[in-house]
mmCIF file of C-alpha atoms (C1' of nucleotides) in Angstrom:
data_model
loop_
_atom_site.group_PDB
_atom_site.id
_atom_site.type_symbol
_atom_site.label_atom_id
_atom_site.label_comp_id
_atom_site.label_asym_id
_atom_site.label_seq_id
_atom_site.Cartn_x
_atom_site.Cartn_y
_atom_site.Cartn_z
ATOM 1 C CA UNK A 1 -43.601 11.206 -41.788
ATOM 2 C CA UNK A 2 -41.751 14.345 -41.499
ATOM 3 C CA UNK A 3 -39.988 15.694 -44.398
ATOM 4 C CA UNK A 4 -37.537 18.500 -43.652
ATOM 5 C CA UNK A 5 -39.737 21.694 -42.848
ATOM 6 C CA UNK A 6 -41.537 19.153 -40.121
ATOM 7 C CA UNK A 7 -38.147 17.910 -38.410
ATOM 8 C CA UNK A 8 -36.741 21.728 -38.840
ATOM 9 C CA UNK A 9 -39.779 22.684 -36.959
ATOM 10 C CA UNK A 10 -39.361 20.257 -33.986
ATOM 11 C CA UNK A 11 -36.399 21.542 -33.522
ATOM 12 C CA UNK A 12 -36.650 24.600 -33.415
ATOM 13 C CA UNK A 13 -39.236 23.987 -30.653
ATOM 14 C CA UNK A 14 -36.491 21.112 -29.085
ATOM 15 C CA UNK A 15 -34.401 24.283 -28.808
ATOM 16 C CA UNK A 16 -36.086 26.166 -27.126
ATOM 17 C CA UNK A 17 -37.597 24.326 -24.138
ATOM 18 C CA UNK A 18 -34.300 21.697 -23.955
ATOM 19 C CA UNK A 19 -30.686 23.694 -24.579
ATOM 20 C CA UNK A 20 -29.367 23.942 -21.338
ATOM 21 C CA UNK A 21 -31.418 20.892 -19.617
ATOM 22 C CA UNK A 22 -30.093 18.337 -17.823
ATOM 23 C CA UNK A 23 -31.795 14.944 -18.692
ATOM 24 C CA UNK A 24 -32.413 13.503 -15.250
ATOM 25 C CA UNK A 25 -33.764 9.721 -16.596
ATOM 26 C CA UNK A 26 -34.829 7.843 -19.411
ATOM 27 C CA UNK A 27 -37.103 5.120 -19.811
ATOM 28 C CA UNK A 28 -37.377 3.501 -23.282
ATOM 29 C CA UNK A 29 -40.213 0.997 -23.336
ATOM 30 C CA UNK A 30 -39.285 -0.515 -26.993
ATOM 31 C CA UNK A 31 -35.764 -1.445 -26.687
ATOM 32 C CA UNK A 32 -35.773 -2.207 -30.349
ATOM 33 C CA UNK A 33 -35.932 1.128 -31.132
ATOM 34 C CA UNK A 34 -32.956 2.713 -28.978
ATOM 35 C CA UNK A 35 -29.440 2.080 -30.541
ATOM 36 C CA UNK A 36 -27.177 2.311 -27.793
ATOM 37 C CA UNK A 37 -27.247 2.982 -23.611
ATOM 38 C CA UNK A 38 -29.553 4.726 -22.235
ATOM 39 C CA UNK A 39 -28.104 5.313 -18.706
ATOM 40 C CA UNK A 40 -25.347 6.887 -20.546
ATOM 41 C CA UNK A 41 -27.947 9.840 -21.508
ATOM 42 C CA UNK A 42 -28.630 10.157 -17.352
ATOM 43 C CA UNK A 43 -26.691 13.804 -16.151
ATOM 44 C CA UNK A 44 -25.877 14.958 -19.742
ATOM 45 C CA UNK A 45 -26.827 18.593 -20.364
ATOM 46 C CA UNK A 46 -27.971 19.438 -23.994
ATOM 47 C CA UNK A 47 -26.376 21.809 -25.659
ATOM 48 C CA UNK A 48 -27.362 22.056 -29.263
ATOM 49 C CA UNK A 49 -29.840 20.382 -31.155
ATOM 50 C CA UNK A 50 -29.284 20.217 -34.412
ATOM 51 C CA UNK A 51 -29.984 18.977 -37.904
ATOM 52 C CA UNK A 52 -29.216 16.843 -40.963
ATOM 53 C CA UNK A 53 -31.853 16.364 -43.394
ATOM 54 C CA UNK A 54 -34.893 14.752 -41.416
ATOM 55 C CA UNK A 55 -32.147 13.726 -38.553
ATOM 56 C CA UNK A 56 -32.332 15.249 -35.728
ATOM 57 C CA UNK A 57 -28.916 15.662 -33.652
ATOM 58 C CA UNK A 58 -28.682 16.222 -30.448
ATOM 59 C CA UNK A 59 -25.186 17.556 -28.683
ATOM 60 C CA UNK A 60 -24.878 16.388 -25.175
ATOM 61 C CA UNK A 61 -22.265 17.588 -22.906
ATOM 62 C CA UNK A 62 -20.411 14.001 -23.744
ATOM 63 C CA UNK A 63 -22.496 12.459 -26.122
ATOM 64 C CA UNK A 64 -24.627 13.090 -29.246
ATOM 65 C CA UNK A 65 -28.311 11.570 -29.445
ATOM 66 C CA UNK A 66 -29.267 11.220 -32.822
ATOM 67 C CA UNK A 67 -32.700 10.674 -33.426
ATOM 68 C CA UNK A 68 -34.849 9.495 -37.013
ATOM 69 C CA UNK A 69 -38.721 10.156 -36.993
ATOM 70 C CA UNK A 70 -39.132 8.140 -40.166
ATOM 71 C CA UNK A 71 -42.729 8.072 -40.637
ATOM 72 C CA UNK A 72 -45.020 8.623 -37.864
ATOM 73 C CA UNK A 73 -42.334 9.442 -34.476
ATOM 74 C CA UNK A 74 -43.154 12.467 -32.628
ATOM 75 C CA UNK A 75 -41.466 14.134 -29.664
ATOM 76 C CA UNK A 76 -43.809 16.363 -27.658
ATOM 77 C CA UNK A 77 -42.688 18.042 -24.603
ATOM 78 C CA UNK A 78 -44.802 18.483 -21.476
ATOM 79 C CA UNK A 79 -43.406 21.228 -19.635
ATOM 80 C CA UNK A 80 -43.644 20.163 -15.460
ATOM 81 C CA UNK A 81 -46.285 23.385 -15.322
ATOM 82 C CA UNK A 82 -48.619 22.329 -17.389
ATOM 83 C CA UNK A 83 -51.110 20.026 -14.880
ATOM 84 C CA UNK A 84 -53.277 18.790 -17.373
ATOM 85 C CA UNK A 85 -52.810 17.526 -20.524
ATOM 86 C CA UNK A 86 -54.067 20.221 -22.650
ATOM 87 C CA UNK A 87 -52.478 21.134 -25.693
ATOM 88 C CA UNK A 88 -52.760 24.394 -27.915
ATOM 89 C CA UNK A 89 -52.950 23.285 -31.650
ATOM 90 C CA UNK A 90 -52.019 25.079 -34.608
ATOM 91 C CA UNK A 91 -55.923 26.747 -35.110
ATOM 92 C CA UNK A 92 -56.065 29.003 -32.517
ATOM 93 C CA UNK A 93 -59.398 27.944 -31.887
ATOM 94 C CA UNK A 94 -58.931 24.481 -31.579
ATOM 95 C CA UNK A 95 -57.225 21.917 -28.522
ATOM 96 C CA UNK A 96 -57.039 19.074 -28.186
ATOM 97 C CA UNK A 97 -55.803 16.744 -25.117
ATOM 98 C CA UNK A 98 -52.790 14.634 -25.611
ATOM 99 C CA UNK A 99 -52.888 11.674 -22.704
ATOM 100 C CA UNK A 100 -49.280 11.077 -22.665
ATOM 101 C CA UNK A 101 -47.823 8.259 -22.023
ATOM 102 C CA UNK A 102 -50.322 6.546 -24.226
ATOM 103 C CA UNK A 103 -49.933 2.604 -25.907
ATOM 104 C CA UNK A 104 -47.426 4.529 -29.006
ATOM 105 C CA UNK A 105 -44.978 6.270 -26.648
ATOM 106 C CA UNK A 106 -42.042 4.493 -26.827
ATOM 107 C CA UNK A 107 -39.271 6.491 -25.254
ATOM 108 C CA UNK A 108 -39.786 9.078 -22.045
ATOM 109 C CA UNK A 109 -36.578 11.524 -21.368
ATOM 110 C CA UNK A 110 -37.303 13.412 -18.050
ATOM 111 C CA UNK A 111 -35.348 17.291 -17.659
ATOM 112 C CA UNK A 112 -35.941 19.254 -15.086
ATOM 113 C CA UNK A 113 -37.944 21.476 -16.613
ATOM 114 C CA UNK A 114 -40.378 18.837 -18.206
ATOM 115 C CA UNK A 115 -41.274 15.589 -19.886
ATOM 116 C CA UNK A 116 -40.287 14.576 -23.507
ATOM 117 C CA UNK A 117 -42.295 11.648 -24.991
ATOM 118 C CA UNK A 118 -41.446 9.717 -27.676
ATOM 119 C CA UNK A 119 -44.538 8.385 -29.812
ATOM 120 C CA UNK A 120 -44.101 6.390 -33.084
ATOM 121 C CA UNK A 121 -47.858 4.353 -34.385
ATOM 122 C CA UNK A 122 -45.390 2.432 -37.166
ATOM 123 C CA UNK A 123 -42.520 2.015 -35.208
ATOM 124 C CA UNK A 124 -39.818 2.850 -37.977
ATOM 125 C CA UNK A 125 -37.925 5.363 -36.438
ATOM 126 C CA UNK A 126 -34.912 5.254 -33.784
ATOM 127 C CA UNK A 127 -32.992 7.220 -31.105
ATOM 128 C CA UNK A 128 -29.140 6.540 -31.299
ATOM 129 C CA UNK A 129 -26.383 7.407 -28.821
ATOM 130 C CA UNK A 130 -23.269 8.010 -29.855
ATOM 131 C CA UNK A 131 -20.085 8.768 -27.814
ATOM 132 C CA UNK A 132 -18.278 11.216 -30.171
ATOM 133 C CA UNK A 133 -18.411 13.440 -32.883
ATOM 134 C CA UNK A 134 -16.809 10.933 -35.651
ATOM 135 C CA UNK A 135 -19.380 8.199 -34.859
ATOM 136 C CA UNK A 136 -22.256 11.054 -34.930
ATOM 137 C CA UNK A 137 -20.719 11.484 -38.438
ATOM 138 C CA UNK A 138 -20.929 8.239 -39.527
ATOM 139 C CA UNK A 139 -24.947 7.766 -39.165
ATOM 140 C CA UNK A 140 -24.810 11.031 -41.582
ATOM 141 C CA UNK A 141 -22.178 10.049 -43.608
ATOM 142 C CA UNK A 142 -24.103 9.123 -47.143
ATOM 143 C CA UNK A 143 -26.115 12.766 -47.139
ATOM 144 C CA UNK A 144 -26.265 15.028 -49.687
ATOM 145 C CA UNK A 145 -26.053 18.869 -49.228
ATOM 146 C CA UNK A 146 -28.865 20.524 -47.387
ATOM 147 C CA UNK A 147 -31.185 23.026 -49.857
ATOM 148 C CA UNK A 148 -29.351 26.204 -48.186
ATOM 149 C CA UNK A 149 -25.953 25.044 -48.161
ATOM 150 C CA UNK A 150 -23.693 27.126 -50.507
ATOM 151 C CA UNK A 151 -22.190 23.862 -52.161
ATOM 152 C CA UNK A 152 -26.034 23.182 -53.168
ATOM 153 C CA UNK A 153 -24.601 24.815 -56.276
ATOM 154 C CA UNK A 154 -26.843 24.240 -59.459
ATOM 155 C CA UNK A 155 -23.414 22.636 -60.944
ATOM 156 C CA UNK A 156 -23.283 20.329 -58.316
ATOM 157 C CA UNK A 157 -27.326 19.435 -58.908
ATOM 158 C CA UNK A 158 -26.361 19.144 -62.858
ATOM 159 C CA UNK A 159 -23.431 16.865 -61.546
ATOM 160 C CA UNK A 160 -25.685 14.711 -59.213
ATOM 161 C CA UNK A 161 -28.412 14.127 -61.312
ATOM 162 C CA UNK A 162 -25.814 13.136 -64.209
ATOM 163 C CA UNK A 163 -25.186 9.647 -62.545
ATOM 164 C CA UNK A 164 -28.724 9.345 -62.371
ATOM 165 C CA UNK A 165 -30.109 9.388 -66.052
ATOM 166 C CA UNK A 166 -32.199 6.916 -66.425
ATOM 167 C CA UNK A 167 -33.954 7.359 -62.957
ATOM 168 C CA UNK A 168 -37.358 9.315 -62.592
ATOM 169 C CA UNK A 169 -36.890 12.129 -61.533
ATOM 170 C CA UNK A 170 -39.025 12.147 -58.662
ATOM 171 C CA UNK A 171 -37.031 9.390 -57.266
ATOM 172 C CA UNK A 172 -33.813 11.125 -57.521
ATOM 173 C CA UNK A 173 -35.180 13.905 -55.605
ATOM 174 C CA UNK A 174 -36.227 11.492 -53.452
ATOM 175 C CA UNK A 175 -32.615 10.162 -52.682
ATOM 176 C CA UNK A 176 -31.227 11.972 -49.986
ATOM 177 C CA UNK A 177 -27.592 11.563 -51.078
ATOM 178 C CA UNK A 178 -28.240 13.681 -53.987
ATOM 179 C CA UNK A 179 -30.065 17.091 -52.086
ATOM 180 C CA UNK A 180 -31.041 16.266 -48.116
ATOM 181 C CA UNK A 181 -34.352 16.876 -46.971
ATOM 182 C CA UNK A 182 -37.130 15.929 -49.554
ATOM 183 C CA UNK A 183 -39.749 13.217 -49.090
ATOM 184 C CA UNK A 184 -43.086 12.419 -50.863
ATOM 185 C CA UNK A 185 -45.136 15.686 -50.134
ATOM 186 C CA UNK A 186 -42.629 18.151 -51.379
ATOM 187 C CA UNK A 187 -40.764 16.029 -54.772
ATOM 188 C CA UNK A 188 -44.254 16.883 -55.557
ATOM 189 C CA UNK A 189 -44.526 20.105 -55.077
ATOM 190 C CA UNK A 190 -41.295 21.037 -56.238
ATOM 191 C CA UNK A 191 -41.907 19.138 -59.382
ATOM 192 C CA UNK A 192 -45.026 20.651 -59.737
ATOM 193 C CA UNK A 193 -43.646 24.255 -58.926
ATOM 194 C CA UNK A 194 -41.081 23.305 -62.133
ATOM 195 C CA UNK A 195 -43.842 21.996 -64.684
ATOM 196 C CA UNK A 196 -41.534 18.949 -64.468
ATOM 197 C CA UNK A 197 -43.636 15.590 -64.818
ATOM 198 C CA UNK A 198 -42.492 13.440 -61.656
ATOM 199 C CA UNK A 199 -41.844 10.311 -64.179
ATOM 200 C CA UNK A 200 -39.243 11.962 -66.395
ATOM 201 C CA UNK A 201 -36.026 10.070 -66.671
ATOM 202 C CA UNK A 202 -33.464 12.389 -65.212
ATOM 203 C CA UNK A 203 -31.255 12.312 -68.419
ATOM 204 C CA UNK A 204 -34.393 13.414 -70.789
ATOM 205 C CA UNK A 205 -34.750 17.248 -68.472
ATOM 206 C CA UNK A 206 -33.551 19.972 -70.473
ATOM 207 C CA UNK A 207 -30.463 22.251 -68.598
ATOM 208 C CA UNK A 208 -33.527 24.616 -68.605
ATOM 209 C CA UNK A 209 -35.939 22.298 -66.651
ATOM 210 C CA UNK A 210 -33.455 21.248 -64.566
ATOM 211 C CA UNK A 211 -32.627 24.676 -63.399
ATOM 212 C CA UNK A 212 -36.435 25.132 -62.735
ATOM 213 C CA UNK A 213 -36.036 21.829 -60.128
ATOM 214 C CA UNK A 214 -33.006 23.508 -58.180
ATOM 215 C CA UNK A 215 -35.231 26.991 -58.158
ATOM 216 C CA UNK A 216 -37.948 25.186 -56.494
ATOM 217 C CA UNK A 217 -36.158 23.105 -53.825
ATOM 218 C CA UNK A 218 -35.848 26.139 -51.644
ATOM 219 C CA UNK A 219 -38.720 27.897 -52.534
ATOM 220 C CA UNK A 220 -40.714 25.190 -51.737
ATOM 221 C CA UNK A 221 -38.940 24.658 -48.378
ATOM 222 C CA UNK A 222 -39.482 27.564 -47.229
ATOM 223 C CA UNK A 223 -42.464 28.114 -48.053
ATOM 224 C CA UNK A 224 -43.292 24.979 -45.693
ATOM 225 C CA UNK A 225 -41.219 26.324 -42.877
ATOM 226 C CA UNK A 226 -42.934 29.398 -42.797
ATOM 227 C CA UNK A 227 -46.302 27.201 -42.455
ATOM 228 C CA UNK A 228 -44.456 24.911 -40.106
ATOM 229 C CA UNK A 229 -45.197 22.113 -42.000
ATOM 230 C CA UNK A 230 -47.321 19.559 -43.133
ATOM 231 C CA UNK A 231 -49.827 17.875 -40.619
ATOM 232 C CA UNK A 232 -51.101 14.654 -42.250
ATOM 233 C CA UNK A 233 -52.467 12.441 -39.152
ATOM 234 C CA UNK A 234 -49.545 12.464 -37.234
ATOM 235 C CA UNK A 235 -46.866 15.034 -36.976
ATOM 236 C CA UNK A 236 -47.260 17.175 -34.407
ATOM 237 C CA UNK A 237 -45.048 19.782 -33.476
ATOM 238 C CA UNK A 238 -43.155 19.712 -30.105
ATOM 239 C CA UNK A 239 -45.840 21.554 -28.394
ATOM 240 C CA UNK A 240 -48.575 19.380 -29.542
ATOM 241 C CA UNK A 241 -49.641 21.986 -32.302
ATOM 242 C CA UNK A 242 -49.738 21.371 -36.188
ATOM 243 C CA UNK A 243 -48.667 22.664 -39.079
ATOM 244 C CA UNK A 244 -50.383 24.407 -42.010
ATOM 245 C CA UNK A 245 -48.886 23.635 -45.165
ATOM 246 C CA UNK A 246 -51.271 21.414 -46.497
ATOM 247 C CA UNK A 247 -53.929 23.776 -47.364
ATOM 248 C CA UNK A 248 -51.312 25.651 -49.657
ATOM 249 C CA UNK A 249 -50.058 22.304 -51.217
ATOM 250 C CA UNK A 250 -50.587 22.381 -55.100
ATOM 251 C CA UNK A 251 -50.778 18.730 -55.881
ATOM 252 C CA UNK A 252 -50.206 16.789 -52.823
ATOM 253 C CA UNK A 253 -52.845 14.747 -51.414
ATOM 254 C CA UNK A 254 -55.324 16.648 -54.245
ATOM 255 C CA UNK A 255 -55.359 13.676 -56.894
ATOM 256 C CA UNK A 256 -58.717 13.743 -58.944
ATOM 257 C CA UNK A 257 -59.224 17.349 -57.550
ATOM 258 C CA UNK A 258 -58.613 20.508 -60.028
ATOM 259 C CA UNK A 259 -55.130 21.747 -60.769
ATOM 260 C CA UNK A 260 -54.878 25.305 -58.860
ATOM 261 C CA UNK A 261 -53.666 26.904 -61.923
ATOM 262 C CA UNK A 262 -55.436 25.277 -64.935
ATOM 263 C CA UNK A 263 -59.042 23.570 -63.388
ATOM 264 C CA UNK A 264 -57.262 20.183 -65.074
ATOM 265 C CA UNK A 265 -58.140 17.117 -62.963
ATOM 266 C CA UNK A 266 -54.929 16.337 -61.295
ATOM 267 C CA UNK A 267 -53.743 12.220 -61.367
ATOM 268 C CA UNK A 268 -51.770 9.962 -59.141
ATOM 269 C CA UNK A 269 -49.497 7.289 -60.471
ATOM 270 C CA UNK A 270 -47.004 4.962 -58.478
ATOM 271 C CA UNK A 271 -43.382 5.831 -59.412
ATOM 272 C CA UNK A 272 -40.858 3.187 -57.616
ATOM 273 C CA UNK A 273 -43.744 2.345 -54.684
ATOM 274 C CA UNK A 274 -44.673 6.025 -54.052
ATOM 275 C CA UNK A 275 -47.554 8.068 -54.992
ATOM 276 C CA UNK A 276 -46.720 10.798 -57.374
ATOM 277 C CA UNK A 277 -49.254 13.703 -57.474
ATOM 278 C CA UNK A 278 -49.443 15.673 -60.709
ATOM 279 C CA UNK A 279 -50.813 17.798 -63.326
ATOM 280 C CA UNK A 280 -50.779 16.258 -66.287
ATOM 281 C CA UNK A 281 -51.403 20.030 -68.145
ATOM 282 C CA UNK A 282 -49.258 21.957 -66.683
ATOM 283 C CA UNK A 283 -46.096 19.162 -65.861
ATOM 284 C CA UNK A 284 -44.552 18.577 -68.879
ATOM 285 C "C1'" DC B 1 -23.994 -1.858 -61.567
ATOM 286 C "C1'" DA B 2 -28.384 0.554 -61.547
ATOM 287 C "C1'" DC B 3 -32.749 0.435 -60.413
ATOM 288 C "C1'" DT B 4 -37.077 -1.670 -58.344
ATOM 289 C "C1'" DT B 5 -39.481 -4.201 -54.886
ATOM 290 C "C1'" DG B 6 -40.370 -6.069 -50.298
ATOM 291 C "C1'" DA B 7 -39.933 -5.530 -45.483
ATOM 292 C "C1'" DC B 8 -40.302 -3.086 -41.350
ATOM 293 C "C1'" DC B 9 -45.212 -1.780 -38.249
ATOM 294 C "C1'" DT B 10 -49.973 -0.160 -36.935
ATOM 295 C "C1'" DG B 11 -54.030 2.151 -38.090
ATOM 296 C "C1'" DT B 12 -57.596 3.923 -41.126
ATOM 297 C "C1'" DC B 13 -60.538 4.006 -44.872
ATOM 298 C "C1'" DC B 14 -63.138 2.064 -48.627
ATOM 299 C "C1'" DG B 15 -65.750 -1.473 -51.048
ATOM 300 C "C1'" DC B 16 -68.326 -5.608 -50.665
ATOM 301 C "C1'" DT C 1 -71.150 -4.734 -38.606
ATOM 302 C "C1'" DG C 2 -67.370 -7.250 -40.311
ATOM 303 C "C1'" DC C 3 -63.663 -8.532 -43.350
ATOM 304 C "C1'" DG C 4 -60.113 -8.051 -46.800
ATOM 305 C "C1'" DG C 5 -57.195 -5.099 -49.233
ATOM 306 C "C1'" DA C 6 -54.897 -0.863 -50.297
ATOM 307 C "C1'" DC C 7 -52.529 2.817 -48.517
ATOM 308 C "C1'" DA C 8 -49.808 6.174 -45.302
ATOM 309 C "C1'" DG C 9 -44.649 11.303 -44.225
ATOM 310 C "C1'" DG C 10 -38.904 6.869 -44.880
ATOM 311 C "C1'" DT C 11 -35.161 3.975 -45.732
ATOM 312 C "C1'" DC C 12 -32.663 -0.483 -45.858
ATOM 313 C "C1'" DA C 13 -31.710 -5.050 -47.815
ATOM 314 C "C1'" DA C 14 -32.632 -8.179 -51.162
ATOM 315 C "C1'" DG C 15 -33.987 -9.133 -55.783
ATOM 316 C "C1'" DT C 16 -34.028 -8.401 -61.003
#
DNA sequence: CACTTGACCTGTCCGC
DNA sequence: TGCGGACAGGTCAAGT
């Protein structure tokens, strides 16, 4: 599910409600999916949460959590005030009621202030303790640079790229030890944002196009940030709420609707098992 | 070695 | 209304 703008904007709302909690239990209902022991989480106070790509860290007083949302995991957070169920989406018109626990919540943390639920329909992602910083390390190890990091250079994308040549590109944006963050949604945009076709074999861009790729990473990003996302079906930020980027997607999810810019019918295509999203006018 | 495909899961949607 | 198949935000391991 969530790409980096969605995990970005769980945690910022993780931040807020749970730096400086104590977690007072936790009950994890899928063992499968928690790495690790849980009673070892009991009395920790969080002090940062943090992230790497679409992994969310969590620093505990002596312990990190790290936790993946792969596709569909989301953490919402019932504050102990709230005595209903009643969540606040992202329309300010619209709520909706989130029964929680419910048959997909996996993992419950209980703080003082409130309830954090785990839910995950696919069952993909994981929660992972770790007892120090080195073995925190190790689960991000293999990641390339995040988009604002000042060694995302546009040398070091050149360099990257270099071992890739004969990879689409789409794909290589897709590998997270080359830039951190991407998924399906926004390769697309950001290829689309470049005029880059998604199928190109890396070692047939131009210095030029390539340059246009690394432009649009962050742009692209942020952009989504600002929006707080993509809502497909399931992510949900950590107040229940949603996020808005979809309506200002350019090709994502739009396949035989018309190209934003040019009224051209846009096409879908499978590039190494994903759906790629295009224009086939203006992505050359 | 480099790259592609299947597997992990459940749910939804579409065509017959 | 039901049933089969394709597909869904990600990432490993196994296969070519």
């Amino acid at each position: 599910m969530p790409e980096l703008p969605e995990v970005e904007t769980i945690r910022r709302g993780l931040e807020k409600e749970l730096v400086g909690q104590k977690i007072v239990s936790v009950d994890v209902r899928l063992p499968k999916l928690f790495h690790g022991h849980a009673e070892d989480l009991i009395g920790q106070t969080v002090l940062d949460i943090g992230r790497r790509a679409k992994i969310l860290v969590w620093q505990l007083t002596d312990r990190y959590l790290v936790i993946h949302l792969k596709m569909t995991g989301q953490l919402i957070f019932i504050p102990n005030d709230k005595k209903h169920s009643m969540i606040v989406g992202g329309h300010p018109d619209k709520e909706y009621s989130l029964d929680l626990p419910h048959k997909h919540t996996h993992i419950i943390i209980a703080f003082g202030s409130g309830t954090l639920y785990y839910n995950d329909l696919r069952r993909f992602g994981w929660m992972k303790v770790c007892r120090d910083e080195a073995a925190m390390k190790t689960v991000v190890a293999e990641l390339g640079p995040e988009y604002n990091w000042p060694e995302f250079t546009l040398e070091y994308f050149q360099t990257a790229l270099g071992r890739r040549s004969k990879t689409a590109v789409k794909t290589a944006l897709l590998d997270q030890g080359i830039v951190a963050g991407l998924g399906n949604i926004y390769t697309d945009e950001v290829l689309f944002e470049a005029r880059v076709l998604p199928d190109r074999k890396v070692g047939s861009l131009t210095d030029t196009e390539i340059a246009a790729i690394y432009k649009s990473i962050p742009r692209v990003l942020k952009v989504a940030l600002e929006h707080g996302g993509t809502s497909m079906k399931d992510f949900r930020h950590v107040n229940g709420g949603w996020g808005t980027y979809l309506t200002f997607a350019k090709v994502y999810g739009r396949a035989g609707e018309k190209c934003k810019v040019c009224d051209t019918k846009l096409v879908s295509k499978k590039i190494s098992a994903r759906t790629a999203t295009f224009c086939p006018h203006c992505q050359k």
